[in-house]
Structures are given as C-alpha cells and as structure tokens.
mmCIF file of C-alpha atoms in Angstrom:
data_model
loop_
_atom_site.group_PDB
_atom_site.id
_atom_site.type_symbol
_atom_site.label_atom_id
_atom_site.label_comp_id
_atom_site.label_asym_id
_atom_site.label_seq_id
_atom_site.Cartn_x
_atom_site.Cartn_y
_atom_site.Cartn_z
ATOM 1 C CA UNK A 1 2.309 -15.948 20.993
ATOM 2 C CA UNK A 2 4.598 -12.796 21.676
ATOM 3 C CA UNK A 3 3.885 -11.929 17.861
ATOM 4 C CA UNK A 4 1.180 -10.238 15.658
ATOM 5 C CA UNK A 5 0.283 -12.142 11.900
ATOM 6 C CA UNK A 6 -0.151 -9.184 9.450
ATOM 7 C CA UNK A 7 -1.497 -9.336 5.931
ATOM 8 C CA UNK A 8 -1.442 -6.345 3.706
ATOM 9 C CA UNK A 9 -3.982 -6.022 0.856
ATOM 10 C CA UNK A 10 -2.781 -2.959 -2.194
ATOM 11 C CA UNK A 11 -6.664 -1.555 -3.046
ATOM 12 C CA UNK A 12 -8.195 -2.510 -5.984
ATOM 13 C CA UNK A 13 -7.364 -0.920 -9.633
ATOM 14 C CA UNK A 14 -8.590 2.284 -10.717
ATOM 15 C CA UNK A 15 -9.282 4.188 -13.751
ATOM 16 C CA UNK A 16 -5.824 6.532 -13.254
ATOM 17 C CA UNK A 17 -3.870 3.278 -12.513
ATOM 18 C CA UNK A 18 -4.745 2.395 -16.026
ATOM 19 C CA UNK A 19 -4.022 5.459 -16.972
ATOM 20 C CA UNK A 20 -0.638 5.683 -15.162
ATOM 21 C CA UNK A 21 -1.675 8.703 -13.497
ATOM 22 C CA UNK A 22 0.275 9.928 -10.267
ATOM 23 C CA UNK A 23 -2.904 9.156 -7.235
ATOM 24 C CA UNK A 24 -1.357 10.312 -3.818
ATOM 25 C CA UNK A 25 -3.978 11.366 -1.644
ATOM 26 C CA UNK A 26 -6.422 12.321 -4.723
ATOM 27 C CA UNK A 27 -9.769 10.311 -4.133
ATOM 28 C CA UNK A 28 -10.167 8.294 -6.754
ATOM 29 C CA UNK A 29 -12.406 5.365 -6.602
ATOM 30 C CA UNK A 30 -12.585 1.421 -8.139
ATOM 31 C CA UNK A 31 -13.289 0.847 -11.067
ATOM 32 C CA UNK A 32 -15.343 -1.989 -12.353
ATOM 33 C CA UNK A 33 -12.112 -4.368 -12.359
ATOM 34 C CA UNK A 34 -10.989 -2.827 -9.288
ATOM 35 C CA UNK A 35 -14.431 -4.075 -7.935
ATOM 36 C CA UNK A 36 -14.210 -7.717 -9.192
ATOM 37 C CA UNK A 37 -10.652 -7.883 -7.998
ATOM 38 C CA UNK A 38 -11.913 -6.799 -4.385
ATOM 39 C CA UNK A 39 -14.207 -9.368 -4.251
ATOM 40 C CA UNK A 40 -12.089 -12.216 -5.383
ATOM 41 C CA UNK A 41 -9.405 -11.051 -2.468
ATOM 42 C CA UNK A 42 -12.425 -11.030 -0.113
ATOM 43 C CA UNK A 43 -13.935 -14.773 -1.132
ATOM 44 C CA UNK A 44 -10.081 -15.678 -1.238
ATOM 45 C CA UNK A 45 -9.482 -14.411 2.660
ATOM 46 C CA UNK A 46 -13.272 -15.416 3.778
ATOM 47 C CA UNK A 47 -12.245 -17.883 6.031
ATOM 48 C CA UNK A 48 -9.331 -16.300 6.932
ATOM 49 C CA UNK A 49 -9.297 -15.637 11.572
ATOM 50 C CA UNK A 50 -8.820 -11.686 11.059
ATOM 51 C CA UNK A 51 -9.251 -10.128 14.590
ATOM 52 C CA UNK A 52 -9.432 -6.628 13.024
ATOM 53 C CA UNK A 53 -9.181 -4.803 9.433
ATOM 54 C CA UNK A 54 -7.178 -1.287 9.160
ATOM 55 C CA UNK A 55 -8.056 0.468 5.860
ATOM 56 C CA UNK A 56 -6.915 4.011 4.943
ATOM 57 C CA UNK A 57 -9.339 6.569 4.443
ATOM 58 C CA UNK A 58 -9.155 6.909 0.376
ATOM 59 C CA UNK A 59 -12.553 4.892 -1.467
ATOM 60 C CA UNK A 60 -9.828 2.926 -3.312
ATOM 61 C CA UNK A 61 -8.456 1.341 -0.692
ATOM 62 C CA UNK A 62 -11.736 1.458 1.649
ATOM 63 C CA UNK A 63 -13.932 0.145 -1.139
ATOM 64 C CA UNK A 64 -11.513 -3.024 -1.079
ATOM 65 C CA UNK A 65 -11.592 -3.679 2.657
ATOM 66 C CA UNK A 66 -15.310 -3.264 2.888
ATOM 67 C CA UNK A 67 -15.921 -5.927 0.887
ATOM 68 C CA UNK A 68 -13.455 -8.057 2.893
ATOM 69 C CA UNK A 69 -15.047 -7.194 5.739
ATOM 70 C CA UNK A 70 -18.435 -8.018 4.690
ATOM 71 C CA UNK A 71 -16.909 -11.806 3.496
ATOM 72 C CA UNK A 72 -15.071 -12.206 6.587
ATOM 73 C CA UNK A 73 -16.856 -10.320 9.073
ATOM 74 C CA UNK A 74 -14.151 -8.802 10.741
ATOM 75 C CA UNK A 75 -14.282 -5.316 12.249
ATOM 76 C CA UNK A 76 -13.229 -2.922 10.217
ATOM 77 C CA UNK A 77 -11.406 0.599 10.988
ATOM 78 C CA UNK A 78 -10.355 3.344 8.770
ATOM 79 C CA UNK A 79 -6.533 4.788 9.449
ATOM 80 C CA UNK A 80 -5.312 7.609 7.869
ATOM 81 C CA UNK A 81 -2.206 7.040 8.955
ATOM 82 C CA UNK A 82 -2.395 4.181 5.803
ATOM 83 C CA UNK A 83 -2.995 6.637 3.368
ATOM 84 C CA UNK A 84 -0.734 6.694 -0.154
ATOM 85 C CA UNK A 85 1.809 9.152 0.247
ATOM 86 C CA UNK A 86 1.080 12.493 -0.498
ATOM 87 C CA UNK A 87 2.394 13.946 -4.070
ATOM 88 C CA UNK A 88 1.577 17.211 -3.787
ATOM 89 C CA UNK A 89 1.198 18.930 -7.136
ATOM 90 C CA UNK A 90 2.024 16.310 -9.328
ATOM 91 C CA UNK A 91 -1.021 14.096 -8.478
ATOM 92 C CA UNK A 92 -3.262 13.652 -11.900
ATOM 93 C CA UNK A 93 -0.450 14.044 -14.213
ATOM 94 C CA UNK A 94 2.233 11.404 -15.372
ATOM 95 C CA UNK A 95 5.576 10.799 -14.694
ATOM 96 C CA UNK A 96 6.477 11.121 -18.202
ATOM 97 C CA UNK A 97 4.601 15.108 -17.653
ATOM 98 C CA UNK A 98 6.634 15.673 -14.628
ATOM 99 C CA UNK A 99 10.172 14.624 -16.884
ATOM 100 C CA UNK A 100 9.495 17.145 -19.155
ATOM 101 C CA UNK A 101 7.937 20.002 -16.902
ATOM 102 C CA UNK A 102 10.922 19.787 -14.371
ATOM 103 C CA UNK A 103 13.144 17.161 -15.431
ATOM 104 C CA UNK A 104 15.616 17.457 -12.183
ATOM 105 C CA UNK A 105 13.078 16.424 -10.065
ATOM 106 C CA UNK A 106 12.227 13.768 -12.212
ATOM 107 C CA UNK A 107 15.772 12.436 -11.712
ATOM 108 C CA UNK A 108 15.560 12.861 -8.023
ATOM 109 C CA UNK A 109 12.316 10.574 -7.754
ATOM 110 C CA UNK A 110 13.534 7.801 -10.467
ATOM 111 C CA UNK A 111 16.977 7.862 -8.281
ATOM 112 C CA UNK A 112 14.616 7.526 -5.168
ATOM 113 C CA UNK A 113 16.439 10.350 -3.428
ATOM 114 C CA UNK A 114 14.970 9.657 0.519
ATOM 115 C CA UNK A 115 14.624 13.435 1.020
ATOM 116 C CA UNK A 116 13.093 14.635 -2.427
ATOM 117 C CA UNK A 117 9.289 15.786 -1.855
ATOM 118 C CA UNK A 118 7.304 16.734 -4.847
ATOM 119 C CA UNK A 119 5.793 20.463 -4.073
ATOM 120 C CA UNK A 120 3.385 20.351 -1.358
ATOM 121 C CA UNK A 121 4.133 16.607 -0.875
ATOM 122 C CA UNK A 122 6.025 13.704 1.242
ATOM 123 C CA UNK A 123 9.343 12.459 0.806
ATOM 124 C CA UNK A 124 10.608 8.770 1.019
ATOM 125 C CA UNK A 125 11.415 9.365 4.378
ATOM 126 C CA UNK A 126 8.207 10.948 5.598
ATOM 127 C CA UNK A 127 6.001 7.898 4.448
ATOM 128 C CA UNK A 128 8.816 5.161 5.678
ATOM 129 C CA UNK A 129 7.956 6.914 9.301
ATOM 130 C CA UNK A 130 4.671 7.425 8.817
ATOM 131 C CA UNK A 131 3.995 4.157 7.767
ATOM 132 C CA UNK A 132 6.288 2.390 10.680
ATOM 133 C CA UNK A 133 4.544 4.130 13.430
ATOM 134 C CA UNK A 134 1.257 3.052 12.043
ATOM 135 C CA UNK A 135 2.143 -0.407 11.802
ATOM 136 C CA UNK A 136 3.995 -0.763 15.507
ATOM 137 C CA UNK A 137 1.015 0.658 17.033
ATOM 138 C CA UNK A 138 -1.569 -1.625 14.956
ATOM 139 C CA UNK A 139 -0.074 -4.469 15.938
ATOM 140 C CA UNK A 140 1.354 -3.396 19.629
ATOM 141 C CA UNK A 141 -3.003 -3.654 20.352
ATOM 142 C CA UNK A 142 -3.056 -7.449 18.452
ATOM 143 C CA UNK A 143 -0.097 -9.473 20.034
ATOM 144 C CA UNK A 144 -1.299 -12.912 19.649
ATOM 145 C CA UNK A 145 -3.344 -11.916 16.341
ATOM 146 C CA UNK A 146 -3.749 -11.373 12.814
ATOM 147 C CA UNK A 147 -4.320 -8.411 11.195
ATOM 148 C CA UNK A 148 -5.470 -7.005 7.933
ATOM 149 C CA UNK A 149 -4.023 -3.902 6.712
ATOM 150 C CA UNK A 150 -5.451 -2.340 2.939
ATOM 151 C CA UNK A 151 -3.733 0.518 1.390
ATOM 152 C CA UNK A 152 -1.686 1.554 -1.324
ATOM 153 C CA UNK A 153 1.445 1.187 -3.343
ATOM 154 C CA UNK A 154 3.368 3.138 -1.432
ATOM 155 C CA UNK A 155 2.279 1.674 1.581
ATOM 156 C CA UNK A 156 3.215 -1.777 0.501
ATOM 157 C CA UNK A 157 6.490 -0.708 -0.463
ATOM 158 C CA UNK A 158 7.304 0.518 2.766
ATOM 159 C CA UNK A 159 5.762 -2.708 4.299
ATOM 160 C CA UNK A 160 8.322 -4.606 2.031
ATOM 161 C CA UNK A 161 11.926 -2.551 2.702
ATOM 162 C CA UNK A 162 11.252 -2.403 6.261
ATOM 163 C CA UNK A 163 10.084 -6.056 6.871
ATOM 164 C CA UNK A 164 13.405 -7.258 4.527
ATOM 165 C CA UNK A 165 15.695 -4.534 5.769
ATOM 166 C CA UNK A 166 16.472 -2.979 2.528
ATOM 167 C CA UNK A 167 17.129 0.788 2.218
ATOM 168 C CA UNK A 168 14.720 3.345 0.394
ATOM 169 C CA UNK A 169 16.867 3.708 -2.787
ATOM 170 C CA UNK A 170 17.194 -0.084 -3.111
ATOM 171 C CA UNK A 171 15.934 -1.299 -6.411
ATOM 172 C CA UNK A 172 12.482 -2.141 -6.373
ATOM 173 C CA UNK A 173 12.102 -6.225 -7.706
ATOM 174 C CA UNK A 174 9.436 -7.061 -6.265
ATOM 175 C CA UNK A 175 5.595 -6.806 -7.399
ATOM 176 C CA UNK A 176 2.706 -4.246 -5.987
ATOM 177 C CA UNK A 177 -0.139 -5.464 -7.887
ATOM 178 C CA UNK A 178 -3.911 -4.215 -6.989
ATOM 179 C CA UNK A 179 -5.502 -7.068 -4.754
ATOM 180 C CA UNK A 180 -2.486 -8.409 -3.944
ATOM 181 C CA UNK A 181 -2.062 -10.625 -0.275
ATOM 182 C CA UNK A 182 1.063 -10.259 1.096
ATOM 183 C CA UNK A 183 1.951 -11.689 4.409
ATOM 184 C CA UNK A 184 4.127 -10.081 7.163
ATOM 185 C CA UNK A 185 5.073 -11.281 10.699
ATOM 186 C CA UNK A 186 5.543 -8.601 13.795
ATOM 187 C CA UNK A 187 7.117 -9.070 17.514
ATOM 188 C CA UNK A 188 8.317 -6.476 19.646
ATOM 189 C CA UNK A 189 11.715 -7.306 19.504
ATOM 190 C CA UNK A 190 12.413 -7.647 15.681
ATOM 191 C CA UNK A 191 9.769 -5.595 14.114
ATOM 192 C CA UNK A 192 8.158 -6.502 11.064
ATOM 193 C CA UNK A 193 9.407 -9.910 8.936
ATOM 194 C CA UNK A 194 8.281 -11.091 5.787
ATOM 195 C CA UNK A 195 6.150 -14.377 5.325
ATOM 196 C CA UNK A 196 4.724 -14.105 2.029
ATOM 197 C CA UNK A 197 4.625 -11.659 -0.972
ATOM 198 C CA UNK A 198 2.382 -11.120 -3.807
ATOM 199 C CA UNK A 199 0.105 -13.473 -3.724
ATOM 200 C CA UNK A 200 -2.526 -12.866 -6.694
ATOM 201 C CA UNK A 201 -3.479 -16.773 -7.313
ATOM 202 C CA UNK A 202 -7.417 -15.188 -6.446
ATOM 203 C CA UNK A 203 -7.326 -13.220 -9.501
ATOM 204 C CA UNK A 204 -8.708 -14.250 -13.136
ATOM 205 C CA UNK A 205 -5.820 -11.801 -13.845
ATOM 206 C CA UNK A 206 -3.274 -9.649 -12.414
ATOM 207 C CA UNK A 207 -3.930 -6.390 -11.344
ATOM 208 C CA UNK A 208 -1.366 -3.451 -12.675
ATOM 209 C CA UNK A 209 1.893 -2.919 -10.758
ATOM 210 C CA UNK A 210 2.450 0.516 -10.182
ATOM 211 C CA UNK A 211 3.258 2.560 -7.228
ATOM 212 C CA UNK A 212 2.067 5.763 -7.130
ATOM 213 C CA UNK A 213 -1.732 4.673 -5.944
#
C-alpha cells in the first residue's frame, strides 16, 4: 500500500498542565495521573502492528511512549523535531500573566497571528514547518506501515490543520487531551488525512485539553 497509517499520542498530564502553566520546551515530567494515563494508552494500543514509535525528546512526552513501547514492543526513537513549540520567555507563567505583563502580545497569540513569536520563541508558522517536515520524512521511511508519533499539544494541532486543510488562525474545535489516540493517514501524493480524532475511550477519565504542553 502506497500509504503510511499514523497515530499520534499528546504525552501524558503534568503538574503545570494542571496548573495551566505555559510548557514549551521546559522539561517537565508526568505526574502520577500522567503516569496512569500512559499506561492505559499503552494496554489500549498493545496489540496494535506499530512498525516504529517517534517520541520527542521532552520526559513528558518520552515517559508516555516508553511505556507504549514496552506494551507493544515496538522500536522506539526519540525526534526532536516533535518537540512542543518553543515559547521562549513566557514558559512557566500563565496566559492570564502574559495579558497583563504585555497585553498586545497577548492579543496577537489569542488572535493566532501565524507570525507572532513570544521572545526567544517560535511562531505558528515555524512549528507548522517544523512539524510537516518531520512528519513527511517519518513516514516517507514507513510506506506500507503504521506509525506511532507522541508529542505535544502543539504538535497535535499542527497534525490536525494540516491533515483537514484548515489554516493556522482557524478556530480551534476540536479536543487535545493528554493520552489521547488520534489517527492520521499519509501518501505521497495527498499528504497527511485524517482517520480518527480524540479517542480517550482508554481513560477512567479525560485528560486536560490544553495546548501549550
């Protein structure tokens, strides 16, 4: 089959997800929900034919596709190329911080402005290419396969927009929640499509939606 099968796993929940805290590329690892969650994606997707699992580099999301790969026993590669995107100097503080500190930025990032970059970080537009490259070449080397692919928010999003065709300042209405399997379908011609979205039916309960982790 000219085509690559593609699921996409958001990491686990952490301590500054509950705490609504801006993650980026700050390390910050599972907590003990985040844990439990990774293991009920991992007993949910044990059976699962993965060929290969991509994580990015950050213990959040790395945590969570170790413990798939243990269930599954799929190889498993880190790729920083599936890191969160980078928020510069607002990681660790709030969005409601950043509103008051320097409220025109604010606007810029609620209006999802494609070229705004918080100081020192990426823009919409950065991570969309970032993102796209990673995923052509991932599954360029599995035509024929299925892949795993565990990262972030951010990530996801991307994932989403591009596999729909819907532009960077479209309204977000659909769910990023921690654990979540989403599946995607790619082929050289067409790119990425989208096969299934937000599954959380492996979860005692639903992780938090939020997209800067």
């Amino acid at each position: 089959m000219n085509a690559t099968r593609i699921i996409a796993i958001r990491h686990g929940e952490t301590d500054w997800n509950l705490g609504a805290r801006i993650q980026g590329h700050t390390d910050i690892a599972l907590n003990d929900t985040g844990r439990r969650q990774a293991l009920q994606m991992a007993a949910a997707l044990a059976d699962e034919p993965l060929h290969h699992i991509y994580s990015s580099d950050l213990q959040r999301a790395l945590a969570t596709a170790q413990a798939l790969a243990d269930t599954n026993g799929a190889l498993l590669t880190i790729d920083t190329r599936l890191r969160e995107r980078c928020f510069g100097s607002y990681e660790g503080q709030r969005f409601a911080d950043i509103e008051v500190s320097d409220p025109e930025a604010a606007l810029r990032w609620r209006k999802r402005d494609p070229a705004f970059a918080p100081p020192s970080g990426e823009s919409l537009q950065d991570l969309q290419a970032r993102v796209a490259h990673a995923v052509d070449a991932l599954a360029r080397q599995h035509m024929g396969q299925q892949i795993a692919l565990v990262a972030h928010g951010g990530v996801l999003d991307t994932l989403y927009r591009l596999s729909t065709r819907q532009g960077l300042q479209a309204p977000r209405t659909w769910e990023l929640a921690n654990t979540s399997i989403n599946r995607l379908l790619w082929t050289p011609d067409s790119g990425l499509a989208l096969v299934g979205w937000g599954d959380t039916s492996h979860l005692q309960q639903t992780g938090l939606d939020e997209l800067a982790g």
